[in-house]
Amino acid sequence: VDAERFADLLDSHDAVFLGTGAQRSRPVSLPGRGLDRVGDALEFLAAVNAGVAPRLDGERVLVLGGGDSAMDCARAARRLGAQVTAATRGAFRASPKELEAAREEGVTLLENHAPQALTGDGSVSGARLESGGKPVELAVDRVILALGQVPAPPPWLVAHGVKLDEAGRIVVDARGRTGHARLYAGGDNTRGPDLVVTAMAAGRLAAEG
């Protein structure tokens, strides 16, 4: 929705709920981020859902991240034929159900493996991690960055009195109302990445408001 279309929606309705989610991958300053065959989770999952993701038969895929999105990427890559390793700098944050499903599908899970750099000549061919103070080198053919998402509300919302915090999240009151009396928001765009049930609860709360 562009600014003009949004203004029309606001003029023709008593209230509008903003459920725009966290649509932008978290910026990553990892050395080697710009190498070919290094992509982010949102792009990869969008391609998988659209049925246009390429086959990954025999490829060594590294998924960096420990949440449910990382497990989604790892499992999807396995189904496309890849050998998949998922690594996270601390403990995995994904739900136990997602972790068990990933293990059952053959994903190798590496906890406490902090990424240090991606290496390669043009295309990625290796990943340097650190675990327990010791370097770990992995040979890879593709890397998927699943290190979280951040809200990216359109800049023209501010013109309607919607306030954002320092992280780009929409500021709302206890009922989900923004700085505009007829604009409500909820879900990942107000809390950052969270559960679907939390977003549903925010919608119900705004409806009551």
Coordinates of C-alpha atoms in Angstrom, one line a residue:
V1 CA 0.0 0.0 0.0
D2 CA 1.4 3.4 -1.0
A3 CA 0.9 6.7 0.8
E4 CA -2.0 7.7 -1.4
R5 CA -3.8 4.4 -1.1
F6 CA -3.4 4.4 2.6
A7 CA -4.8 7.9 3.0
D8 CA -7.9 6.7 1.0
L9 CA -8.3 3.7 3.3
L10 CA -8.1 6.0 6.4
D11 CA -10.6 8.4 5.0
S12 CA -13.1 5.7 4.1
H13 CA -12.9 3.7 7.4
D14 CA -13.6 4.4 11.0
A15 CA -10.3 2.7 12.0
V16 CA -7.4 0.9 10.3
F17 CA -5.2 -1.8 11.9
L18 CA -1.6 -2.0 10.8
G19 CA -0.4 -5.6 10.8
T20 CA 2.7 -5.1 8.7
G21 CA 5.0 -7.5 10.6
A22 CA 8.8 -7.5 10.6
Q23 CA 9.5 -7.5 6.9
R24 CA 13.3 -6.7 6.8
S25 CA 16.1 -9.0 7.6
R26 CA 18.3 -7.8 10.5
P27 CA 21.4 -6.1 9.1
V28 CA 24.5 -8.3 9.4
S29 CA 28.1 -7.0 9.4
L30 CA 29.6 -10.4 9.1
P31 CA 32.8 -10.4 6.9
G32 CA 32.0 -12.1 3.6
R33 CA 28.3 -11.2 3.7
G34 CA 28.5 -9.9 0.1
L35 CA 29.8 -13.1 -1.5
D36 CA 27.7 -14.9 -4.0
R37 CA 25.5 -17.8 -2.7
V38 CA 25.0 -15.9 0.6
G39 CA 21.4 -15.0 1.1
D40 CA 18.9 -14.2 3.8
A41 CA 16.1 -16.3 5.2
L42 CA 13.2 -14.2 4.0
E43 CA 14.3 -14.3 0.4
F44 CA 14.9 -18.1 0.6
L45 CA 11.6 -18.9 2.2
A46 CA 9.7 -16.7 -0.2
A47 CA 11.3 -18.6 -3.1
V48 CA 10.4 -21.9 -1.5
N49 CA 6.8 -20.9 -0.8
A50 CA 6.5 -19.6 -4.4
G51 CA 7.8 -22.9 -5.7
V52 CA 10.8 -21.3 -7.5
A53 CA 13.6 -22.3 -5.2
P54 CA 16.3 -24.2 -7.1
R55 CA 17.2 -27.8 -6.3
L56 CA 20.2 -28.0 -3.9
D57 CA 21.1 -31.7 -4.5
G58 CA 24.4 -32.4 -2.8
E59 CA 25.1 -28.8 -1.7
R60 CA 26.5 -28.1 1.7
V61 CA 24.2 -25.5 3.1
L62 CA 25.0 -23.6 6.3
V63 CA 22.1 -21.8 8.1
L64 CA 23.2 -19.2 10.6
G65 CA 20.6 -18.6 13.3
G66 CA 18.8 -20.3 16.1
G67 CA 15.2 -19.4 15.9
D68 CA 12.1 -21.0 14.2
S69 CA 12.9 -19.2 10.9
A70 CA 16.3 -20.8 10.9
M71 CA 14.7 -24.2 11.3
D72 CA 12.3 -23.5 8.5
C73 CA 15.2 -22.7 6.2
A74 CA 17.2 -25.7 7.3
R75 CA 14.3 -28.1 6.8
A76 CA 13.4 -26.6 3.5
A77 CA 16.9 -26.8 2.2
R78 CA 17.0 -30.5 3.3
R79 CA 13.9 -31.2 1.3
L80 CA 15.6 -29.6 -1.7
G81 CA 18.4 -32.1 -1.4
A82 CA 21.1 -30.3 0.5
Q83 CA 23.3 -31.4 3.4
V84 CA 22.4 -28.9 6.0
T85 CA 24.1 -27.5 9.1
A86 CA 22.5 -24.9 11.4
A87 CA 24.7 -23.0 13.7
T88 CA 24.0 -20.4 16.4
R89 CA 26.2 -18.4 18.7
G90 CA 24.3 -19.5 21.9
A91 CA 21.6 -22.0 22.5
F92 CA 18.9 -22.6 19.9
R93 CA 15.8 -20.4 20.5
A94 CA 13.6 -22.4 18.2
S95 CA 10.7 -24.4 19.8
P96 CA 11.5 -28.0 20.9
K97 CA 9.1 -29.2 18.2
E98 CA 11.0 -27.4 15.4
L99 CA 14.3 -28.6 16.7
E100 CA 13.2 -32.2 16.9
A101 CA 11.7 -32.0 13.4
A102 CA 15.0 -30.6 12.0
R103 CA 17.0 -33.4 13.7
E104 CA 14.6 -36.0 12.3
E105 CA 15.0 -34.6 8.8
G106 CA 18.8 -34.9 9.1
V107 CA 19.9 -31.3 10.0
T108 CA 23.1 -31.0 12.0
L109 CA 22.7 -28.6 14.8
L110 CA 25.7 -26.7 16.3
E111 CA 25.1 -24.7 19.5
N112 CA 27.6 -22.2 20.8
H113 CA 29.2 -21.7 17.4
A114 CA 29.6 -17.9 16.9
P115 CA 30.1 -16.9 13.2
Q116 CA 33.3 -15.0 12.6
A117 CA 33.5 -14.7 8.8
L118 CA 32.5 -16.2 5.5
T119 CA 35.2 -16.9 3.0
G120 CA 35.5 -17.6 -0.7
D121 CA 36.7 -16.2 -4.1
G122 CA 33.6 -14.6 -5.5
S123 CA 31.2 -17.3 -4.2
V124 CA 31.2 -18.5 -0.6
S125 CA 33.2 -21.7 0.0
G126 CA 33.8 -21.7 3.7
A127 CA 32.6 -20.4 7.0
R128 CA 34.8 -19.6 10.0
L129 CA 33.1 -20.0 13.4
E130 CA 34.3 -20.0 17.0
S131 CA 33.2 -22.5 19.7
G132 CA 34.6 -22.5 23.2
G133 CA 37.4 -20.2 22.2
K134 CA 38.5 -22.5 19.4
P135 CA 38.2 -21.8 15.6
V136 CA 35.9 -24.1 13.6
E137 CA 36.2 -24.2 9.8
L138 CA 33.3 -25.5 7.7
A139 CA 33.3 -26.1 3.9
V140 CA 30.1 -24.7 2.4
D141 CA 28.4 -24.2 -0.9
R142 CA 25.7 -21.8 0.3
V143 CA 24.9 -19.8 3.4
I144 CA 21.4 -18.7 4.6
L145 CA 21.4 -15.9 7.2
A146 CA 18.5 -16.4 9.6
L147 CA 19.6 -14.0 12.2
G148 CA 16.2 -12.3 12.8
Q149 CA 14.0 -9.7 11.3
V150 CA 13.2 -6.1 12.2
P151 CA 10.1 -4.0 11.5
A152 CA 10.3 -1.7 8.5
P153 CA 7.2 0.5 8.6
P154 CA 6.8 2.8 5.6
P155 CA 8.2 6.3 6.3
W156 CA 4.9 8.1 5.4
L157 CA 3.2 6.6 8.5
V158 CA 5.0 9.3 10.5
A159 CA 3.0 12.0 8.6
H160 CA -0.2 10.5 10.1
G161 CA 1.1 10.9 13.7
V162 CA 2.4 7.3 14.1
K163 CA 5.4 7.3 16.4
L164 CA 8.3 4.8 16.1
D165 CA 10.8 3.8 18.8
E166 CA 14.6 3.7 18.2
A167 CA 14.3 0.1 16.8
G168 CA 11.7 1.2 14.2
R169 CA 8.8 -0.4 16.1
I170 CA 5.4 1.3 16.1
V171 CA 4.6 2.8 19.5
V172 CA 1.1 1.8 20.8
D173 CA -0.8 2.2 24.0
A174 CA -2.3 -0.7 26.0
R175 CA -5.1 -1.1 23.5
G176 CA -2.9 -1.1 20.4
R177 CA -3.7 2.5 19.4
T178 CA -1.0 4.5 17.8
G179 CA -0.5 8.3 18.0
H180 CA -3.4 8.6 15.5
A181 CA -6.8 8.1 17.2
R182 CA -8.1 5.9 14.3
L183 CA -4.9 3.9 13.7
Y184 CA -4.1 0.7 15.6
A185 CA -1.2 -1.7 15.2
G186 CA 0.0 -5.0 16.6
G187 CA 2.2 -8.0 16.2
D188 CA 5.8 -8.0 15.0
N189 CA 5.6 -4.3 13.9
T190 CA 5.1 -3.3 17.6
R191 CA 7.1 -6.0 19.4
G192 CA 9.7 -7.2 17.0
P193 CA 9.7 -10.9 15.9
D194 CA 7.3 -12.9 18.1
L195 CA 4.8 -15.7 18.0
V196 CA 1.8 -15.9 15.7
V197 CA -0.5 -16.2 18.8
T198 CA 0.9 -13.0 20.1
A199 CA 0.0 -11.1 16.9
M200 CA -3.5 -12.7 17.0
A201 CA -3.9 -11.5 20.6
A202 CA -2.9 -8.0 19.6
G203 CA -5.5 -8.0 16.8
R204 CA -8.2 -9.0 19.3
L205 CA -7.1 -6.3 21.8
A206 CA -7.3 -3.6 19.1
A207 CA -10.7 -4.8 18.0
E208 CA -11.9 -4.4 21.6
G209 CA -10.4 -1.0 21.6

